[in-house]
């Protein structure tokens, strides 16, 4: 086992987003890599229950992973170390700057992005999928619903990884414009906080039923 493979296994085993119940970190095998700016993005296979094999997208940390993905939006295609390809399906973003990271679900790394310069700046959101292919349904859904009168984010583009020989392949990251409104987790968290901050006697009372 190489030192790099051992380091990746140790990193994944400690990661709070990694599902040890369904995936075995000891089975991790590096598949491919690509240098993007100062960061090396690594694709690695990992085996799990019911003969499942997942391809993880790894970097030193979330900030490095997000910065690398943003750098890959500067041109249409990049060649990986093993002869695979990362394709950017969108307009070249040569003047985009990463912003603060956002709280996200375990299998995504998410950050705000500013593209362009004043007065034509755009506020975007970059989502990187730690499990290759997790975003394909989201990309397809936004494509079908694009242009409708709904508070949905508009897709700017997405990154796709294609391994040598064409398999595996899948969505690596999604870049969208911000959408108006409040994320669902905000009122849910507020309600939970109010519930558990209340007097214990109040928590035992049944919630009122809407007429």
CSV table of C-alpha atoms in Angstrom, one decimal:
chain,number,residue,atom,x,y,z
A,1,UNK,CA,0.0,0.0,0.0
A,2,UNK,CA,1.4,3.4,-0.9
A,3,UNK,CA,1.7,6.2,1.6
A,4,UNK,CA,-0.9,8.3,-0.3
A,5,UNK,CA,-3.4,5.4,-0.1
A,6,UNK,CA,-2.8,5.0,3.6
A,7,UNK,CA,-3.3,8.8,4.1
A,8,UNK,CA,-6.5,8.8,2.2
A,9,UNK,CA,-7.9,5.9,4.2
A,10,UNK,CA,-7.1,7.6,7.4
A,11,UNK,CA,-8.7,10.8,6.3
A,12,UNK,CA,-11.8,9.1,5.2
A,13,UNK,CA,-12.1,7.0,8.3
A,14,UNK,CA,-12.1,10.2,10.4
A,15,UNK,CA,-14.5,12.2,8.2
A,16,UNK,CA,-17.8,12.9,9.8
A,17,UNK,CA,-19.6,12.5,6.5
A,18,UNK,CA,-18.3,9.0,5.7
A,19,UNK,CA,-20.9,6.3,6.3
A,20,UNK,CA,-19.0,3.5,8.1
A,21,UNK,CA,-22.2,1.6,8.4
A,22,UNK,CA,-22.4,1.0,4.6
A,23,UNK,CA,-18.8,1.6,3.3
A,24,UNK,CA,-15.5,0.1,4.4
A,25,UNK,CA,-12.6,2.6,4.6
A,26,UNK,CA,-10.1,-0.3,4.5
A,27,UNK,CA,-11.2,-1.1,1.0
A,28,UNK,CA,-10.4,2.4,-0.4
A,29,UNK,CA,-8.3,2.4,-3.5
A,30,UNK,CA,-7.1,5.5,-5.4
A,31,UNK,CA,-8.5,5.6,-8.9
A,32,UNK,CA,-7.4,8.9,-10.4
A,33,UNK,CA,-6.2,12.4,-9.6
A,34,UNK,CA,-6.0,15.9,-10.9
A,35,UNK,CA,-4.0,18.9,-9.8
A,36,UNK,CA,-6.3,22.0,-9.7
A,37,UNK,CA,-4.4,25.0,-8.5
A,38,UNK,CA,-2.6,24.1,-5.2
A,39,UNK,CA,-5.0,21.2,-4.6
A,40,UNK,CA,-4.9,17.6,-5.7
A,41,UNK,CA,-8.3,16.1,-6.2
A,42,UNK,CA,-8.4,12.4,-5.8
A,43,UNK,CA,-11.0,9.9,-7.0
A,44,UNK,CA,-11.0,6.7,-5.0
A,45,UNK,CA,-13.2,3.6,-5.0
A,46,UNK,CA,-14.6,2.2,-1.7
A,47,UNK,CA,-16.6,-1.0,-1.2
A,48,UNK,CA,-19.6,-1.5,1.0
A,49,UNK,CA,-22.6,-3.6,1.8
A,50,UNK,CA,-24.5,-5.5,-0.8
A,51,UNK,CA,-21.6,-5.4,-3.3
A,52,UNK,CA,-22.0,-1.6,-3.5
A,53,UNK,CA,-18.9,0.3,-4.9
A,54,UNK,CA,-18.8,4.1,-4.5
A,55,UNK,CA,-16.4,6.6,-6.0
A,56,UNK,CA,-15.4,9.2,-3.5
A,57,UNK,CA,-14.1,12.7,-4.4
A,58,UNK,CA,-11.4,13.7,-2.0
A,59,UNK,CA,-9.1,16.6,-1.2
A,60,UNK,CA,-7.2,17.9,1.9
A,61,UNK,CA,-10.4,19.5,3.3
A,62,UNK,CA,-13.7,21.0,2.2
A,63,UNK,CA,-12.2,24.4,1.5
A,64,UNK,CA,-9.5,22.9,-0.8
A,65,UNK,CA,-12.1,20.7,-2.5
A,66,UNK,CA,-14.4,23.7,-3.2
A,67,UNK,CA,-11.5,25.9,-4.4
A,68,UNK,CA,-10.3,23.2,-6.8
A,69,UNK,CA,-13.8,22.6,-8.2
A,70,UNK,CA,-14.2,26.4,-8.8
A,71,UNK,CA,-10.8,26.5,-10.6
A,72,UNK,CA,-12.0,23.7,-12.9
A,73,UNK,CA,-14.8,26.0,-14.3
A,74,UNK,CA,-12.3,28.2,-16.1
A,75,UNK,CA,-12.2,26.0,-19.2
A,76,UNK,CA,-14.2,23.3,-20.9
A,77,UNK,CA,-12.0,20.2,-20.2
A,78,UNK,CA,-9.1,19.0,-18.1
A,79,UNK,CA,-7.1,15.7,-18.4
A,80,UNK,CA,-6.5,13.7,-15.3
A,81,UNK,CA,-3.4,11.8,-14.3
A,82,UNK,CA,-4.8,8.5,-15.6
A,83,UNK,CA,-6.1,9.9,-18.8
A,84,UNK,CA,-9.7,10.6,-17.6
A,85,UNK,CA,-11.4,13.9,-18.2
A,86,UNK,CA,-13.2,16.5,-16.1
A,87,UNK,CA,-15.6,18.5,-18.3
A,88,UNK,CA,-17.2,21.8,-17.4
A,89,UNK,CA,-20.7,22.2,-18.9
A,90,UNK,CA,-21.1,25.9,-18.7
A,91,UNK,CA,-19.6,29.3,-19.5
A,92,UNK,CA,-15.9,29.7,-18.6
A,93,UNK,CA,-15.6,31.4,-15.2
A,94,UNK,CA,-12.2,33.0,-15.1
A,95,UNK,CA,-13.1,35.7,-12.5
A,96,UNK,CA,-14.9,33.7,-9.8
A,97,UNK,CA,-13.9,33.9,-6.1
A,98,UNK,CA,-14.9,31.5,-3.4
A,99,UNK,CA,-16.8,32.9,-0.4
A,100,UNK,CA,-17.9,31.4,2.9
A,101,UNK,CA,-18.8,27.8,3.2
A,102,UNK,CA,-22.4,26.9,4.0
A,103,UNK,CA,-23.9,24.3,6.3
A,104,UNK,CA,-24.8,21.4,4.1
A,105,UNK,CA,-25.9,17.8,4.2
A,106,UNK,CA,-23.1,15.3,4.9
A,107,UNK,CA,-22.4,14.2,1.4
A,108,UNK,CA,-22.0,17.7,-0.1
A,109,UNK,CA,-19.5,20.5,0.4
A,110,UNK,CA,-21.2,23.9,-0.3
A,111,UNK,CA,-19.9,27.5,-0.6
A,112,UNK,CA,-21.0,30.8,-1.9
A,113,UNK,CA,-19.2,32.2,-4.9
A,114,UNK,CA,-18.9,35.7,-6.4
A,115,UNK,CA,-18.4,35.8,-10.1
A,116,UNK,CA,-17.5,38.9,-12.1
A,117,UNK,CA,-16.7,42.4,-11.0
A,118,UNK,CA,-18.9,45.4,-9.9
A,119,UNK,CA,-21.3,46.4,-11.1
A,120,UNK,CA,-21.9,43.0,-12.8
A,121,UNK,CA,-21.2,40.7,-9.9
A,122,UNK,CA,-23.2,37.5,-9.5
A,123,UNK,CA,-23.9,35.7,-6.3
A,124,UNK,CA,-23.6,31.9,-6.9
A,125,UNK,CA,-23.6,28.7,-4.9
A,126,UNK,CA,-21.2,25.9,-5.6
A,127,UNK,CA,-22.0,22.4,-4.4
A,128,UNK,CA,-19.4,19.6,-4.7
A,129,UNK,CA,-20.6,16.0,-4.3
A,130,UNK,CA,-18.2,13.9,-2.3
A,131,UNK,CA,-19.7,10.7,-3.8
A,132,UNK,CA,-19.3,10.8,-7.6
A,133,UNK,CA,-22.7,10.9,-9.4
A,134,UNK,CA,-24.8,12.0,-6.4
A,135,UNK,CA,-25.8,15.2,-8.2
A,136,UNK,CA,-27.0,13.8,-11.5
A,137,UNK,CA,-30.6,13.8,-10.5
A,138,UNK,CA,-30.4,17.4,-9.3
A,139,UNK,CA,-28.8,18.6,-12.5
A,140,UNK,CA,-31.5,16.8,-14.6
A,141,UNK,CA,-34.3,18.2,-12.4
A,142,UNK,CA,-33.0,21.8,-12.6
A,143,UNK,CA,-32.6,21.4,-16.4
A,144,UNK,CA,-36.3,20.3,-16.7
A,145,UNK,CA,-37.7,23.0,-14.5
A,146,UNK,CA,-35.5,25.9,-15.7
A,147,UNK,CA,-37.4,29.0,-16.6
A,148,UNK,CA,-40.5,28.2,-14.6
A,149,UNK,CA,-42.0,30.7,-12.1
A,150,UNK,CA,-40.7,29.0,-9.0
A,151,UNK,CA,-38.1,29.9,-6.4
A,152,UNK,CA,-35.7,27.4,-7.7
A,153,UNK,CA,-32.0,28.0,-8.3
A,154,UNK,CA,-31.0,28.4,-11.9
A,155,UNK,CA,-28.1,26.1,-13.0
A,156,UNK,CA,-25.1,27.9,-14.3
A,157,UNK,CA,-23.2,24.7,-15.1
A,158,UNK,CA,-21.9,21.5,-13.8
A,159,UNK,CA,-18.6,19.5,-13.7
A,160,UNK,CA,-18.5,16.0,-14.9
A,161,UNK,CA,-15.8,13.4,-14.3
A,162,UNK,CA,-15.3,10.7,-16.9
A,163,UNK,CA,-12.7,7.9,-16.1
A,164,UNK,CA,-10.4,6.4,-18.7
A,165,UNK,CA,-12.6,4.0,-20.8
A,166,UNK,CA,-15.8,6.0,-19.9
A,167,UNK,CA,-16.6,4.3,-16.6
A,168,UNK,CA,-17.1,5.4,-13.9
A,169,UNK,CA,-18.5,8.8,-14.8
A,170,UNK,CA,-20.8,11.2,-13.0
A,171,UNK,CA,-21.5,14.7,-11.7
A,172,UNK,CA,-18.7,16.2,-9.7
A,173,UNK,CA,-20.1,19.6,-8.8
A,174,UNK,CA,-23.0,21.9,-9.6
A,175,UNK,CA,-23.0,25.7,-9.8
A,176,UNK,CA,-26.2,27.7,-9.4
A,177,UNK,CA,-27.5,31.2,-9.0
A,178,UNK,CA,-29.0,32.0,-5.7
A,179,UNK,CA,-32.8,31.6,-5.4
A,180,UNK,CA,-35.0,33.8,-3.3
A,181,UNK,CA,-36.5,32.5,-0.1
A,182,UNK,CA,-35.4,30.7,3.1
A,183,UNK,CA,-34.0,27.2,3.1
A,184,UNK,CA,-36.4,24.6,4.7
A,185,UNK,CA,-33.8,23.8,7.4
A,186,UNK,CA,-34.0,27.3,8.8
A,187,UNK,CA,-37.6,27.2,10.1
A,188,UNK,CA,-37.2,23.5,11.1
A,189,UNK,CA,-34.2,24.3,13.3
A,190,UNK,CA,-36.0,27.3,14.8
A,191,UNK,CA,-39.0,25.1,15.7
A,192,UNK,CA,-36.8,22.4,17.2
A,193,UNK,CA,-34.9,25.0,19.2
A,194,UNK,CA,-38.1,26.6,20.5
A,195,UNK,CA,-39.5,23.2,21.4
A,196,UNK,CA,-36.5,22.0,23.4
A,197,UNK,CA,-36.0,25.4,25.0
A,198,UNK,CA,-39.6,25.4,26.4
A,199,UNK,CA,-40.6,24.2,29.8
A,200,UNK,CA,-40.8,20.4,30.0
A,201,UNK,CA,-44.5,20.6,30.9
A,202,UNK,CA,-45.2,22.6,27.8
A,203,UNK,CA,-43.4,20.0,25.6
A,204,UNK,CA,-45.9,17.3,26.9
A,205,UNK,CA,-48.9,19.3,25.7
A,206,UNK,CA,-50.3,18.2,22.3
A,207,UNK,CA,-49.7,20.6,19.5
A,208,UNK,CA,-52.7,22.6,18.3
A,209,UNK,CA,-54.5,21.2,15.3
A,210,UNK,CA,-55.3,23.6,12.4
A,211,UNK,CA,-59.0,23.9,11.8
